[in-house]
mmCIF file of C-alpha atoms in Angstrom:
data_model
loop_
_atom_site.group_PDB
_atom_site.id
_atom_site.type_symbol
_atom_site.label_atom_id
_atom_site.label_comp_id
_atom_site.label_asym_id
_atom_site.label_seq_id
_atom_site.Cartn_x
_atom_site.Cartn_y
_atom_site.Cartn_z
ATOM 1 C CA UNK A 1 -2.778 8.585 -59.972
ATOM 2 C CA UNK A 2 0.773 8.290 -58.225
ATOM 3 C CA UNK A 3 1.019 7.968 -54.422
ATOM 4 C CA UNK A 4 2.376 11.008 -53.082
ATOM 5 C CA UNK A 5 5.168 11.092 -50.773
ATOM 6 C CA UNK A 6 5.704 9.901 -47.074
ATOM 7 C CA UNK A 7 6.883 12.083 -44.539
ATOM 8 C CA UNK A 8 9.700 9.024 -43.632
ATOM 9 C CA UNK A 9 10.342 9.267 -47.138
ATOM 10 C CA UNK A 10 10.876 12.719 -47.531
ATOM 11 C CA UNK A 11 13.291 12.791 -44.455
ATOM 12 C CA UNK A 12 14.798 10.080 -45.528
ATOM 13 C CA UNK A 13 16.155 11.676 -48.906
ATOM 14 C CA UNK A 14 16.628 14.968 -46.796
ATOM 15 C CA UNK A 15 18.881 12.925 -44.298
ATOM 16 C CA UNK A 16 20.766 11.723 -47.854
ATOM 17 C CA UNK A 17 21.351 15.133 -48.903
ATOM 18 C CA UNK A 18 21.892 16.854 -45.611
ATOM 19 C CA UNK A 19 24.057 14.354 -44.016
ATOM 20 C CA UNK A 20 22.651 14.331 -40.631
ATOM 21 C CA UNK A 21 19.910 12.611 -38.593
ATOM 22 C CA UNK A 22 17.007 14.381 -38.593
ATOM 23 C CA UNK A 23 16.072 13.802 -35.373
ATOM 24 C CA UNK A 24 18.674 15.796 -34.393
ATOM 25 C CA UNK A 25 18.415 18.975 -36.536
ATOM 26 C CA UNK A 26 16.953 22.369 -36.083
ATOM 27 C CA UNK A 27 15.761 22.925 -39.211
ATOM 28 C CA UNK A 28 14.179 20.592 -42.111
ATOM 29 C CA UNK A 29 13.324 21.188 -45.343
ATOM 30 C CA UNK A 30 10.594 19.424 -46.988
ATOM 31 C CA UNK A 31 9.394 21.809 -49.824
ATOM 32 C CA UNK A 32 7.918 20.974 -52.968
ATOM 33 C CA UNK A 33 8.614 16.810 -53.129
ATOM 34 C CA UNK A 34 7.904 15.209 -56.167
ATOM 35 C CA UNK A 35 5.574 13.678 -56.022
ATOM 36 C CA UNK A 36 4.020 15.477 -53.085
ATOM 37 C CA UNK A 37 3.732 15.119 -49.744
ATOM 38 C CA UNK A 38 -0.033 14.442 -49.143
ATOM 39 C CA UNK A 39 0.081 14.106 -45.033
ATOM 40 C CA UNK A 40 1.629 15.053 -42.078
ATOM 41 C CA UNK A 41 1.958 11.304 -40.571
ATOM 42 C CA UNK A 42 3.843 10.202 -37.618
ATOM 43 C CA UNK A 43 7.173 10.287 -38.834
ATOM 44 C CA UNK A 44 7.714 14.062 -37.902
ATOM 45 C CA UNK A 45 6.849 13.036 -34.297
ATOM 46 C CA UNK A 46 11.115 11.736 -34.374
ATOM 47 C CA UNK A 47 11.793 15.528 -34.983
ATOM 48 C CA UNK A 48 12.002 16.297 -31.093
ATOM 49 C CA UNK A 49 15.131 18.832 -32.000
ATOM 50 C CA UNK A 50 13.668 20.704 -35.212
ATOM 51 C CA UNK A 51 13.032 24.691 -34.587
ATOM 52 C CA UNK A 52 11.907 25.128 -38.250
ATOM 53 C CA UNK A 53 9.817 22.825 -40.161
ATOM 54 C CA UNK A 54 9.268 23.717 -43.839
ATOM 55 C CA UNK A 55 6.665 21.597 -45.767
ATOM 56 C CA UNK A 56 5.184 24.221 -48.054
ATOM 57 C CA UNK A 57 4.607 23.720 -51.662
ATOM 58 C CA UNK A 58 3.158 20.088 -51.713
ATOM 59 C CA UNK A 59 -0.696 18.921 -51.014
ATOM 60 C CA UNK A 60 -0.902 18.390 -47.471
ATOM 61 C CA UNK A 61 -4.286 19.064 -46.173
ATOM 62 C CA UNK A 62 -4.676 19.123 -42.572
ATOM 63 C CA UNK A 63 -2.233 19.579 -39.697
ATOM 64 C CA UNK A 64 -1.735 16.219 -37.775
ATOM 65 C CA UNK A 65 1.167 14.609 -35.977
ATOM 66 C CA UNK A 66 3.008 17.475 -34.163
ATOM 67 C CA UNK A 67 3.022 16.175 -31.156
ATOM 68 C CA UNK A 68 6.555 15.182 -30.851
ATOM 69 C CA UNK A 69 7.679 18.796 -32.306
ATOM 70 C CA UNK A 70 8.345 20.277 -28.589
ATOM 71 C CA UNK A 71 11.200 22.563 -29.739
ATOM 72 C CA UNK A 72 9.419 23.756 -32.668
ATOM 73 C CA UNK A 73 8.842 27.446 -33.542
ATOM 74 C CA UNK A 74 8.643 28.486 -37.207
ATOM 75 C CA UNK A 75 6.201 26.153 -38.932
ATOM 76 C CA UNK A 76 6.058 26.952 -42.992
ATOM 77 C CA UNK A 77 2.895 25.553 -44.661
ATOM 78 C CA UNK A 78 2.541 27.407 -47.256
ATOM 79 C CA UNK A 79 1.130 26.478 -50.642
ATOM 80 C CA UNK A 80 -0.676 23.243 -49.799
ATOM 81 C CA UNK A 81 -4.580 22.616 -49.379
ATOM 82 C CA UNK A 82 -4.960 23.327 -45.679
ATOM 83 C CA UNK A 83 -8.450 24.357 -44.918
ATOM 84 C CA UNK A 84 -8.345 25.068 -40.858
ATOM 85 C CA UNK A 85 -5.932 25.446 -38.165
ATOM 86 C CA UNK A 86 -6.735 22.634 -36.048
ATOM 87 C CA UNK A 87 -4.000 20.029 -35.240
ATOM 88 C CA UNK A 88 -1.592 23.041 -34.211
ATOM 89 C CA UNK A 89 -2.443 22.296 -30.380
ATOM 90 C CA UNK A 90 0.905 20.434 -29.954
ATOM 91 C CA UNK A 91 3.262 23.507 -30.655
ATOM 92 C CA UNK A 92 0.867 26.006 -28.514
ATOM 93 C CA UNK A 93 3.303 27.031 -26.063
ATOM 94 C CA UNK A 94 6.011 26.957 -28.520
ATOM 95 C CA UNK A 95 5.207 28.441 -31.674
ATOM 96 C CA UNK A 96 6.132 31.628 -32.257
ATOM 97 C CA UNK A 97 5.663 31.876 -36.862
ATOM 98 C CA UNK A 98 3.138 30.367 -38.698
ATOM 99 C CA UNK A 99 3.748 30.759 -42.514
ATOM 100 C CA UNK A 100 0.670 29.265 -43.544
ATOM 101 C CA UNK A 101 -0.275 31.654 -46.662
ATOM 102 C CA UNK A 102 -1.586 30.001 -50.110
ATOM 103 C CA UNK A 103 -4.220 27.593 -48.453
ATOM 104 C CA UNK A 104 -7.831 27.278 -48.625
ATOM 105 C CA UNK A 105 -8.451 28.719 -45.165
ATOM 106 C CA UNK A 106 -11.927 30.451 -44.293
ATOM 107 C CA UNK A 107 -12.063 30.224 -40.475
ATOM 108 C CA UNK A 108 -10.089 31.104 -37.444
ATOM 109 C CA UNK A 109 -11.350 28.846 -35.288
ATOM 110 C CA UNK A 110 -8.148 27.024 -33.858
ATOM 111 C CA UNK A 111 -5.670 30.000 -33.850
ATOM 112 C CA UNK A 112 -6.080 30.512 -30.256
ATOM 113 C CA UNK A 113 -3.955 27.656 -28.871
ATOM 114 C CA UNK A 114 -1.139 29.450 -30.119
ATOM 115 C CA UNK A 115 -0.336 31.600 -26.918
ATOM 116 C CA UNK A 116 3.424 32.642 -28.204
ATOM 117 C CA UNK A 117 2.702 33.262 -32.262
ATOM 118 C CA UNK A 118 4.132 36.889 -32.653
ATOM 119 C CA UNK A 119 3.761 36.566 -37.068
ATOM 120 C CA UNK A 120 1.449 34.698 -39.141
ATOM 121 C CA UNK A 121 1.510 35.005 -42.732
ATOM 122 C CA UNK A 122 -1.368 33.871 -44.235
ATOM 123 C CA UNK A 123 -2.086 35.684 -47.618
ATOM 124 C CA UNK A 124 -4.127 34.584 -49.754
ATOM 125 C CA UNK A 125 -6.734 32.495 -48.162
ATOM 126 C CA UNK A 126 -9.956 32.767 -48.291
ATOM 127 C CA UNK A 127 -11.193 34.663 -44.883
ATOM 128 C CA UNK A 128 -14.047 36.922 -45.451
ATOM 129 C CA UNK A 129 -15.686 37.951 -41.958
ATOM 130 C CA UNK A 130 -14.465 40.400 -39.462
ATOM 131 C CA UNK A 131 -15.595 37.763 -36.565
ATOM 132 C CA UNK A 132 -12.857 35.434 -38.160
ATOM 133 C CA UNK A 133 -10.080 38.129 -38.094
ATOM 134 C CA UNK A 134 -11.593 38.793 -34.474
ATOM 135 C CA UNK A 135 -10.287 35.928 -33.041
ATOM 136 C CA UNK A 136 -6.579 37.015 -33.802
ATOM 137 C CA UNK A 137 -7.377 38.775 -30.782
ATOM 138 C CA UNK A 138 -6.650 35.840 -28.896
ATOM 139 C CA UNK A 139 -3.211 35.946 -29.688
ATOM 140 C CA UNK A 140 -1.491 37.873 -26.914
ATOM 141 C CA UNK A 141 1.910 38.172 -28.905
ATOM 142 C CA UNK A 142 0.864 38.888 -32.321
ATOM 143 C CA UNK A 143 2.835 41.729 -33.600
ATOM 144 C CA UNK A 144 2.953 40.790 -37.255
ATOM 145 C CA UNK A 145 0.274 39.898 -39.728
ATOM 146 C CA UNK A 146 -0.204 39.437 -43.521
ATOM 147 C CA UNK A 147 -3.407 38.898 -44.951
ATOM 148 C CA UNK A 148 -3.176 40.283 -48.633
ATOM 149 C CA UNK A 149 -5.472 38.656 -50.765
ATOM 150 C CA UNK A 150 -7.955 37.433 -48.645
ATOM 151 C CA UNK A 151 -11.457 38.424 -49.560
ATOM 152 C CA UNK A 152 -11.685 40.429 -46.086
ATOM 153 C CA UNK A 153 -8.741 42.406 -46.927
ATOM 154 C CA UNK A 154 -9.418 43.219 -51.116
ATOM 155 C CA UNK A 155 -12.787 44.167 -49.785
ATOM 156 C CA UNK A 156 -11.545 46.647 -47.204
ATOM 157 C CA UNK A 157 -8.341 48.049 -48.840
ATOM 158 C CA UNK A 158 -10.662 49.156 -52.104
ATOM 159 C CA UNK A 159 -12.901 51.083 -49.537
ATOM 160 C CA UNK A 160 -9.851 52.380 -47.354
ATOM 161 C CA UNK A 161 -11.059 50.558 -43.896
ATOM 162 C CA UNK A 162 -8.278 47.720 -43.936
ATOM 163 C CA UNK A 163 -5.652 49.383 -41.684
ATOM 164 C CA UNK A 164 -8.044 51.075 -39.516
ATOM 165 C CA UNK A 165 -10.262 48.815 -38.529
ATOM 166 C CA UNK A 166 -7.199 45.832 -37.718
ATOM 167 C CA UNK A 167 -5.372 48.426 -36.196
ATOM 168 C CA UNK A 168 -8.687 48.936 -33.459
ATOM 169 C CA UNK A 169 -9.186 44.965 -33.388
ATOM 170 C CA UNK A 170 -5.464 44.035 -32.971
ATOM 171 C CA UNK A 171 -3.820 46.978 -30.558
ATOM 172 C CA UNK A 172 -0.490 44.717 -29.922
ATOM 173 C CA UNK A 173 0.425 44.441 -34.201
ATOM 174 C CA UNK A 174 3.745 46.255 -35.194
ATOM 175 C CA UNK A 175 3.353 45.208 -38.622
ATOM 176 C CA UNK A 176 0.046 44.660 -41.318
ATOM 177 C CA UNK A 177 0.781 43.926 -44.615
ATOM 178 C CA UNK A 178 4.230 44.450 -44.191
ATOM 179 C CA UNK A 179 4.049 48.361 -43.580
ATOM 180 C CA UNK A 180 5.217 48.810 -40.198
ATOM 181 C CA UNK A 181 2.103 50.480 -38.223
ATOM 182 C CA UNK A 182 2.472 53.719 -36.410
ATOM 183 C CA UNK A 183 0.009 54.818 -33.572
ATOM 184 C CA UNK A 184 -0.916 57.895 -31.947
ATOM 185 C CA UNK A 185 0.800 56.852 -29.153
ATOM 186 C CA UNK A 186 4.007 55.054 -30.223
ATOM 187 C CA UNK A 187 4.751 59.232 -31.991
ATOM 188 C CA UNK A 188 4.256 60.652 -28.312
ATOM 189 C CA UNK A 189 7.190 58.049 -26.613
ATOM 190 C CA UNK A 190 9.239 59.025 -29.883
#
């Protein structure tokens, strides 16, 4: 079996192609490297400027090595094998999208530290309890949500309950699904 790619050697080649340091750029792209990225080491702690870090489509299994990411606010992970949020506590105060769907996910537990996240995509995973989707309520800015295709979701949408019952959990989301959502009150201010 091949070693998969470094981080230093994925930024490396991006540097190549880009033609800038990466320590200086707002956004880097580190999708689907051949052969794939297997870890988030230390290398991405250099990326002190970067805004938006893409690393989806490769086999990366838990979030590590943020720390250095204090600019950072989109984070796409995407299509990997991440099972949990935890590791995201360096970019709490500055996160504001995680793009996270197409993982192995089950639990919330982590998600709180995120005190500025106003989207998360995370379709399918594989969250199946209301207590889990309960602790998006700990994200004051969350105002958009996807969560097609998790077992929560397919259960609730076939017995009509879905948008309801997030709609009651999560008071402060604009968006489910992507279907804009439209409350009682937000028609009375129109």
């Amino acid at each position: 079996m091949s070693k998969g790619t470094t981080i230093k050697e994925a930024l490396a080649a991006w540097e190549a192609k880009a033609g800038e340091k990466a320590a200086e750029a707002e956004e880097i792209k580190l999708l689907c490297q051949i052969p794939s990225i297997e870890k988030m080491d230390a290398s991405l702690s250099t990326l002190t400027n970067c805004k938006k870090l893409s690393l989806s489509t490769n086999g990366i299994e838990k979030i590590t090595n943020l720390n250095g990411l204090k600019s950072l606010k989109i984070l796409s992970l995407g299509r990997n094998n991440i099972k949990s949020f935890s590791g995201l506590e360096p970019v709490g105060d500055t996160l504001e999208e995680l793009w996270i769907s197409y993982n192995l996910i089950e639990k919330m537990k982590g998600i709180g530290v995120l005190k500025k996240l106003q989207v998360l995509f995370m379709s399918n995973n594989q969250v199946k309890d209301w207590s889990e989707v309960q602790k998006l309520s700990e994200l004051p800015c969350l105002v958009d949500l996807n969560m097609v295709n998790n077992p929560i979701e397919e259960k609730h949408s076939l017995d009509g309950t879905w948008r309801s019952e997030i709609e009651k959990k999560l008071m402060k989301l604009k968006k489910l699904d992507g279907i804009p959502i439209v409350r009682q009150d937000d028609e009375e201010e129109g």
